[in-house]
mmCIF file of C-alpha atoms in Angstrom:
data_model
loop_
_atom_site.group_PDB
_atom_site.id
_atom_site.type_symbol
_atom_site.label_atom_id
_atom_site.label_comp_id
_atom_site.label_asym_id
_atom_site.label_seq_id
_atom_site.Cartn_x
_atom_site.Cartn_y
_atom_site.Cartn_z
ATOM 1 C CA MET A 1 -21.629 -26.124 -10.430
ATOM 2 C CA GLY A 2 -17.944 -26.932 -9.945
ATOM 3 C CA LEU A 3 -15.010 -24.912 -11.143
ATOM 4 C CA ALA A 4 -13.673 -25.541 -14.656
ATOM 5 C CA PRO A 5 -10.283 -27.262 -14.763
ATOM 6 C CA GLU A 6 -8.518 -24.088 -15.868
ATOM 7 C CA SER A 7 -10.064 -22.228 -12.920
ATOM 8 C CA LEU A 8 -8.792 -24.880 -10.538
ATOM 9 C CA VAL A 9 -5.317 -24.558 -12.014
ATOM 10 C CA LYS A 10 -5.368 -20.766 -11.645
ATOM 11 C CA ARG A 11 -6.526 -21.066 -8.038
ATOM 12 C CA ALA A 12 -3.773 -23.594 -7.301
ATOM 13 C CA LYS A 13 -1.161 -21.292 -8.820
ATOM 14 C CA ARG A 14 -2.386 -18.356 -6.744
ATOM 15 C CA ARG A 15 -2.207 -20.429 -3.578
ATOM 16 C CA ILE A 16 1.296 -21.630 -4.368
ATOM 17 C CA ARG A 17 2.376 -18.032 -4.928
ATOM 18 C CA SER A 18 0.647 -16.737 -1.783
ATOM 19 C CA TYR A 19 1.666 -19.505 0.610
ATOM 20 C CA THR A 20 5.158 -20.423 -0.564
ATOM 21 C CA ILE A 21 6.788 -18.109 -3.100
ATOM 22 C CA LEU A 22 5.765 -14.744 -1.654
ATOM 23 C CA PRO A 23 6.619 -15.546 1.990
ATOM 24 C CA LEU A 24 10.052 -16.793 0.996
ATOM 25 C CA THR A 25 10.629 -13.764 -1.230
ATOM 26 C CA TYR A 26 9.604 -11.357 1.519
ATOM 27 C CA ARG A 27 11.880 -12.944 4.077
ATOM 28 C CA LEU A 28 14.875 -12.883 1.730
ATOM 29 C CA LYS A 29 14.291 -9.335 0.474
ATOM 30 C CA TYR A 30 13.058 -7.508 3.585
ATOM 31 C CA GLY A 31 14.660 -9.397 6.449
ATOM 32 C CA ASP A 32 12.808 -9.091 9.751
ATOM 33 C CA LEU A 33 10.061 -6.961 8.196
ATOM 34 C CA GLY A 34 9.539 -9.709 5.649
ATOM 35 C CA LYS A 35 8.409 -11.991 8.469
ATOM 36 C CA TYR A 36 5.234 -9.967 8.900
ATOM 37 C CA LEU A 37 4.750 -9.479 5.195
ATOM 38 C CA ALA A 38 4.785 -13.255 5.019
ATOM 39 C CA TYR A 39 2.253 -13.626 7.839
ATOM 40 C CA SER A 40 -0.006 -11.195 6.003
ATOM 41 C CA CYS A 41 0.044 -13.398 2.905
ATOM 42 C CA TYR A 42 -1.960 -16.041 4.747
ATOM 43 C CA ILE A 43 -4.736 -13.689 5.873
ATOM 44 C CA PRO A 44 -7.746 -12.869 3.655
ATOM 45 C CA GLY A 45 -8.009 -9.271 2.506
ATOM 46 C CA TRP A 46 -7.589 -6.885 -0.393
ATOM 47 C CA VAL A 47 -4.216 -5.222 0.151
ATOM 48 C CA GLN A 48 -1.857 -6.246 -2.627
ATOM 49 C CA GLU A 49 1.858 -7.000 -2.618
ATOM 50 C CA ASN A 50 3.315 -3.559 -3.422
ATOM 51 C CA GLU A 51 0.824 -1.882 -1.112
ATOM 52 C CA SER A 52 1.731 -4.222 1.742
ATOM 53 C CA VAL A 53 5.420 -3.415 1.413
ATOM 54 C CA ALA A 54 4.823 0.340 1.221
ATOM 55 C CA LEU A 55 2.464 0.313 4.209
ATOM 56 C CA ALA A 56 4.811 -1.741 6.386
ATOM 57 C CA GLN A 57 7.771 0.467 5.501
ATOM 58 C CA ALA A 58 5.807 3.646 6.264
ATOM 59 C CA VAL A 59 4.882 2.407 9.734
ATOM 60 C CA TYR A 60 8.399 1.097 10.360
ATOM 61 C CA SER A 61 9.816 4.557 9.621
ATOM 62 C CA LEU A 62 7.671 6.396 12.201
ATOM 63 C CA PRO A 63 9.334 8.113 15.175
ATOM 64 C CA PRO A 64 9.508 6.334 18.557
ATOM 65 C CA ASN A 65 6.299 5.532 20.453
ATOM 66 C CA PRO A 66 3.863 6.347 17.652
ATOM 67 C CA VAL A 67 0.101 6.011 17.751
ATOM 68 C CA VAL A 68 -1.151 4.145 14.691
ATOM 69 C CA VAL A 69 -4.857 3.989 13.900
ATOM 70 C CA GLU A 70 -6.393 1.599 11.383
ATOM 71 C CA VAL A 71 -10.064 1.962 10.435
ATOM 72 C CA GLY A 72 -11.269 -1.183 8.696
ATOM 73 C CA SER A 73 -9.354 -4.207 9.991
ATOM 74 C CA PHE A 74 -11.525 -7.150 8.861
ATOM 75 C CA VAL A 75 -9.494 -10.213 9.956
ATOM 76 C CA GLY A 76 -6.091 -8.585 10.338
ATOM 77 C CA LYS A 77 -4.246 -8.664 7.015
ATOM 78 C CA SER A 78 -3.024 -5.074 7.332
ATOM 79 C CA ALA A 79 -2.993 -5.027 11.131
ATOM 80 C CA VAL A 80 -0.225 -7.639 11.104
ATOM 81 C CA LEU A 81 1.864 -5.321 8.924
ATOM 82 C CA LEU A 82 1.233 -2.288 11.117
ATOM 83 C CA ALA A 83 1.861 -3.994 14.446
ATOM 84 C CA GLY A 84 4.721 -6.133 13.155
ATOM 85 C CA ALA A 85 6.598 -3.063 11.954
ATOM 86 C CA ARG A 86 6.243 -1.413 15.352
ATOM 87 C CA LYS A 87 7.230 -4.546 17.257
ATOM 88 C CA LEU A 88 10.465 -4.619 15.278
ATOM 89 C CA GLN A 89 11.118 -1.004 16.269
ATOM 90 C CA GLY A 90 10.257 -1.760 19.892
ATOM 91 C CA SER A 91 7.690 0.957 20.526
ATOM 92 C CA GLY A 92 4.258 2.189 19.615
ATOM 93 C CA HIS A 93 0.756 0.803 19.609
ATOM 94 C CA VAL A 94 -1.801 0.035 16.918
ATOM 95 C CA HIS A 95 -5.513 0.749 17.329
ATOM 96 C CA CYS A 96 -7.620 -1.433 15.029
ATOM 97 C CA ILE A 97 -11.196 -0.264 14.516
ATOM 98 C CA ASP A 98 -13.823 -2.505 12.928
ATOM 99 C CA PRO A 99 -17.378 -3.607 13.809
ATOM 100 C CA PHE A 100 -16.312 -7.172 12.915
ATOM 101 C CA ASP A 101 -19.742 -7.940 11.505
ATOM 102 C CA ALA A 102 -19.026 -7.871 7.737
ATOM 103 C CA SER A 103 -20.900 -4.581 7.393
ATOM 104 C CA GLY A 104 -19.850 -1.699 5.158
ATOM 105 C CA ASP A 105 -20.755 -0.089 1.888
ATOM 106 C CA GLU A 106 -23.261 -1.911 -0.299
ATOM 107 C CA PHE A 107 -20.681 -3.013 -2.867
ATOM 108 C CA SER A 108 -18.264 -4.504 -0.308
ATOM 109 C CA VAL A 109 -20.643 -6.435 1.956
ATOM 110 C CA PRO A 110 -21.091 -9.477 -0.353
ATOM 111 C CA PHE A 111 -17.324 -9.906 -0.529
ATOM 112 C CA TYR A 112 -16.990 -9.647 3.256
ATOM 113 C CA LEU A 113 -19.735 -12.227 3.772
ATOM 114 C CA ARG A 114 -18.187 -14.595 1.261
ATOM 115 C CA VAL A 115 -14.892 -14.570 3.161
ATOM 116 C CA ALA A 116 -16.628 -14.771 6.538
ATOM 117 C CA LYS A 117 -18.323 -18.032 5.509
ATOM 118 C CA ARG A 118 -14.937 -19.750 5.228
ATOM 119 C CA ARG A 119 -14.881 -20.115 9.003
ATOM 120 C CA ARG A 120 -17.832 -20.447 11.336
ATOM 121 C CA ILE A 121 -16.429 -18.177 14.014
ATOM 122 C CA PRO A 122 -16.984 -14.471 14.791
ATOM 123 C CA LEU A 123 -14.801 -12.155 12.758
ATOM 124 C CA ASP A 124 -13.314 -10.547 15.864
ATOM 125 C CA GLN A 125 -12.196 -14.004 17.028
ATOM 126 C CA TRP A 126 -10.627 -14.694 13.627
ATOM 127 C CA PHE A 127 -8.877 -11.310 13.816
ATOM 128 C CA ALA A 128 -7.570 -12.030 17.318
ATOM 129 C CA GLU A 129 -6.275 -15.452 16.251
ATOM 130 C CA ASN A 130 -4.348 -13.948 13.342
ATOM 131 C CA ILE A 131 -2.818 -11.286 15.554
ATOM 132 C CA ALA A 132 -1.869 -13.871 18.189
ATOM 133 C CA ARG A 133 -0.397 -16.239 15.608
ATOM 134 C CA ALA A 134 1.947 -13.450 14.530
ATOM 135 C CA GLY A 135 2.926 -12.791 18.152
ATOM 136 C CA LEU A 136 1.425 -9.294 18.139
ATOM 137 C CA THR A 137 -1.336 -9.382 20.749
ATOM 138 C CA ASP A 138 0.457 -6.955 23.057
ATOM 139 C CA TRP A 139 0.882 -4.447 20.225
ATOM 140 C CA VAL A 140 -2.751 -4.219 19.124
ATOM 141 C CA LYS A 141 -5.862 -2.770 20.721
ATOM 142 C CA ALA A 142 -9.066 -3.770 18.896
ATOM 143 C CA HIS A 143 -12.104 -1.489 18.976
ATOM 144 C CA LYS A 144 -15.287 -3.347 18.001
ATOM 145 C CA ALA A 145 -17.172 -0.426 16.473
ATOM 146 C CA THR A 146 -17.372 1.632 13.305
ATOM 147 C CA GLY A 147 -14.937 4.390 12.546
ATOM 148 C CA GLN A 148 -17.671 6.960 13.050
ATOM 149 C CA GLU A 149 -18.553 5.551 16.468
ATOM 150 C CA VAL A 150 -14.969 5.599 17.728
ATOM 151 C CA GLY A 151 -14.122 8.838 15.970
ATOM 152 C CA LYS A 152 -16.806 10.831 17.781
ATOM 153 C CA THR A 153 -14.883 10.649 21.049
ATOM 154 C CA TRP A 154 -11.308 10.190 19.782
ATOM 155 C CA SER A 155 -8.813 12.688 21.234
ATOM 156 C CA THR A 156 -5.339 11.095 21.029
ATOM 157 C CA PRO A 157 -2.827 12.596 18.564
ATOM 158 C CA ILE A 158 -2.111 10.179 15.705
ATOM 159 C CA ASP A 159 1.214 9.524 13.954
ATOM 160 C CA LEU A 160 -0.251 7.428 11.139
ATOM 161 C CA LEU A 161 -3.916 7.080 10.186
ATOM 162 C CA TYR A 162 -4.824 4.252 7.812
ATOM 163 C CA LEU A 163 -8.336 4.360 6.351
ATOM 164 C CA ASP A 164 -9.671 1.175 4.769
ATOM 165 C CA GLY A 165 -13.162 0.820 6.235
ATOM 166 C CA ASP A 166 -16.524 1.990 4.905
ATOM 167 C CA GLN A 167 -15.954 2.964 1.275
ATOM 168 C CA SER A 168 -19.261 4.795 0.791
ATOM 169 C CA PRO A 169 -18.916 8.544 0.141
ATOM 170 C CA VAL A 170 -20.819 9.462 3.305
ATOM 171 C CA GLY A 171 -19.232 6.858 5.582
ATOM 172 C CA ALA A 172 -15.705 7.489 4.343
ATOM 173 C CA ARG A 173 -16.072 11.250 4.627
ATOM 174 C CA GLU A 174 -17.486 11.093 8.164
ATOM 175 C CA THR A 175 -14.660 8.849 9.331
ATOM 176 C CA TYR A 176 -12.064 11.098 7.728
ATOM 177 C CA GLU A 177 -13.548 14.216 9.304
ATOM 178 C CA PHE A 178 -13.519 12.625 12.751
ATOM 179 C CA PHE A 179 -9.927 11.376 12.666
ATOM 180 C CA ALA A 180 -7.941 13.629 10.311
ATOM 181 C CA PRO A 181 -7.832 16.590 12.736
ATOM 182 C CA HIS A 182 -5.986 14.360 15.210
ATOM 183 C CA VAL A 183 -3.158 13.474 12.805
ATOM 184 C CA LYS A 184 -0.037 15.268 13.972
ATOM 185 C CA SER A 185 1.746 17.825 11.856
ATOM 186 C CA GLY A 186 4.253 15.734 9.924
ATOM 187 C CA GLY A 187 2.189 12.615 10.553
ATOM 188 C CA MET A 188 0.912 10.389 7.785
ATOM 189 C CA ILE A 189 -2.472 9.544 6.369
ATOM 190 C CA VAL A 190 -2.955 6.482 4.173
ATOM 191 C CA LEU A 191 -6.125 5.656 2.240
ATOM 192 C CA HIS A 192 -6.841 2.438 0.376
ATOM 193 C CA ASN A 193 -8.922 2.095 -2.803
ATOM 194 C CA THR A 194 -7.944 5.438 -4.320
ATOM 195 C CA ALA A 195 -6.595 4.668 -7.796
ATOM 196 C CA GLU A 196 -7.759 6.395 -10.960
ATOM 197 C CA ARG A 197 -10.356 3.943 -12.251
ATOM 198 C CA GLU A 198 -14.073 3.465 -12.742
ATOM 199 C CA TYR A 199 -15.734 2.772 -9.380
ATOM 200 C CA ASP A 200 -18.931 0.932 -8.641
ATOM 201 C CA PRO A 201 -21.687 3.193 -7.286
ATOM 202 C CA GLY A 202 -21.226 3.990 -3.620
ATOM 203 C CA HIS A 203 -17.713 2.527 -3.483
ATOM 204 C CA ASP A 204 -15.613 5.613 -4.242
ATOM 205 C CA GLY A 205 -15.528 7.322 -0.856
ATOM 206 C CA HIS A 206 -11.773 7.228 -0.337
ATOM 207 C CA TYR A 207 -11.102 8.188 -3.944
ATOM 208 C CA ARG A 208 -13.280 11.270 -3.476
ATOM 209 C CA ILE A 209 -11.462 12.230 -0.289
ATOM 210 C CA CYS A 210 -8.130 12.067 -2.102
ATOM 211 C CA GLN A 211 -9.435 14.221 -4.939
ATOM 212 C CA GLU A 212 -11.098 16.759 -2.672
ATOM 213 C CA SER A 213 -8.966 16.914 0.480
ATOM 214 C CA ILE A 214 -5.578 15.176 0.245
ATOM 215 C CA ARG A 215 -3.780 18.076 -1.354
ATOM 216 C CA GLN A 216 -1.916 21.257 -0.507
ATOM 217 C CA PRO A 217 -2.005 23.295 1.636
ATOM 218 C CA ASP A 218 -3.163 20.642 4.131
ATOM 219 C CA TYR A 219 -0.973 17.784 2.879
ATOM 220 C CA THR A 220 2.363 17.369 1.161
ATOM 221 C CA ASP A 221 4.497 14.546 -0.277
ATOM 222 C CA VAL A 222 1.406 12.872 -1.724
ATOM 223 C CA TYR A 223 2.082 9.657 -3.615
ATOM 224 C CA ARG A 224 0.239 6.496 -4.551
ATOM 225 C CA VAL A 225 1.304 2.865 -4.621
ATOM 226 C CA ASP A 226 -1.187 0.899 -6.718
ATOM 227 C CA MET A 227 -4.545 1.496 -4.934
ATOM 228 C CA MET A 228 -3.074 3.124 -1.822
ATOM 229 C CA THR A 229 -2.459 6.870 -1.348
ATOM 230 C CA PHE A 230 0.087 8.199 1.174
ATOM 231 C CA ALA A 231 0.477 11.801 2.356
ATOM 232 C CA HIS A 232 2.080 13.830 5.137
ATOM 233 C CA LYS A 233 0.005 16.353 7.040
ATOM 234 C CA VAL A 234 1.397 19.862 6.992
#
């Protein structure tokens, strides 16, 4: 069954906004940082406009030579923001962790698979192409594994940890417990999908972490931008 005419019109309007209006707006408003916000517009994912700006600005403001860790990269929508911000500052490196197999919590998997079907190539290849197209290959190290798998042996201090992988309560909590101890004092933690709303079963892992753990005395300066929560580790 084809799309109704009004659905086609809505889709066309979204594409016009994503591929022309937003990139131009970003470049005019945010200068060099807007370049990577614009690149991100073209990449499938679930990070929205205000979240993208806040995330890019947070990474841009880190001290020299930071270690940035992203858990849940999919095909690079957020990775472009993270690495682009550090390239502009001239230092740092971004570790992107994802199994690149469209796996995850039960609610998310159908959405991942739907996007993956758009191109008949492995997701890690699609990710690498997006990073290369933005000129960021030298700034990104991809880890083809789950957050839990990498986290078990992780030992490097982290300046900013961005969690957007497995959203299940168990998977999200395990990943957090592995990586959060390595966030430096004064470093940042960012979690996606944390707004006050009704969640589908098994899809509220990051929301639960924010309610249970992202609070004083362990964290300060906690704030949320749409679905994304930011905090500094004490």
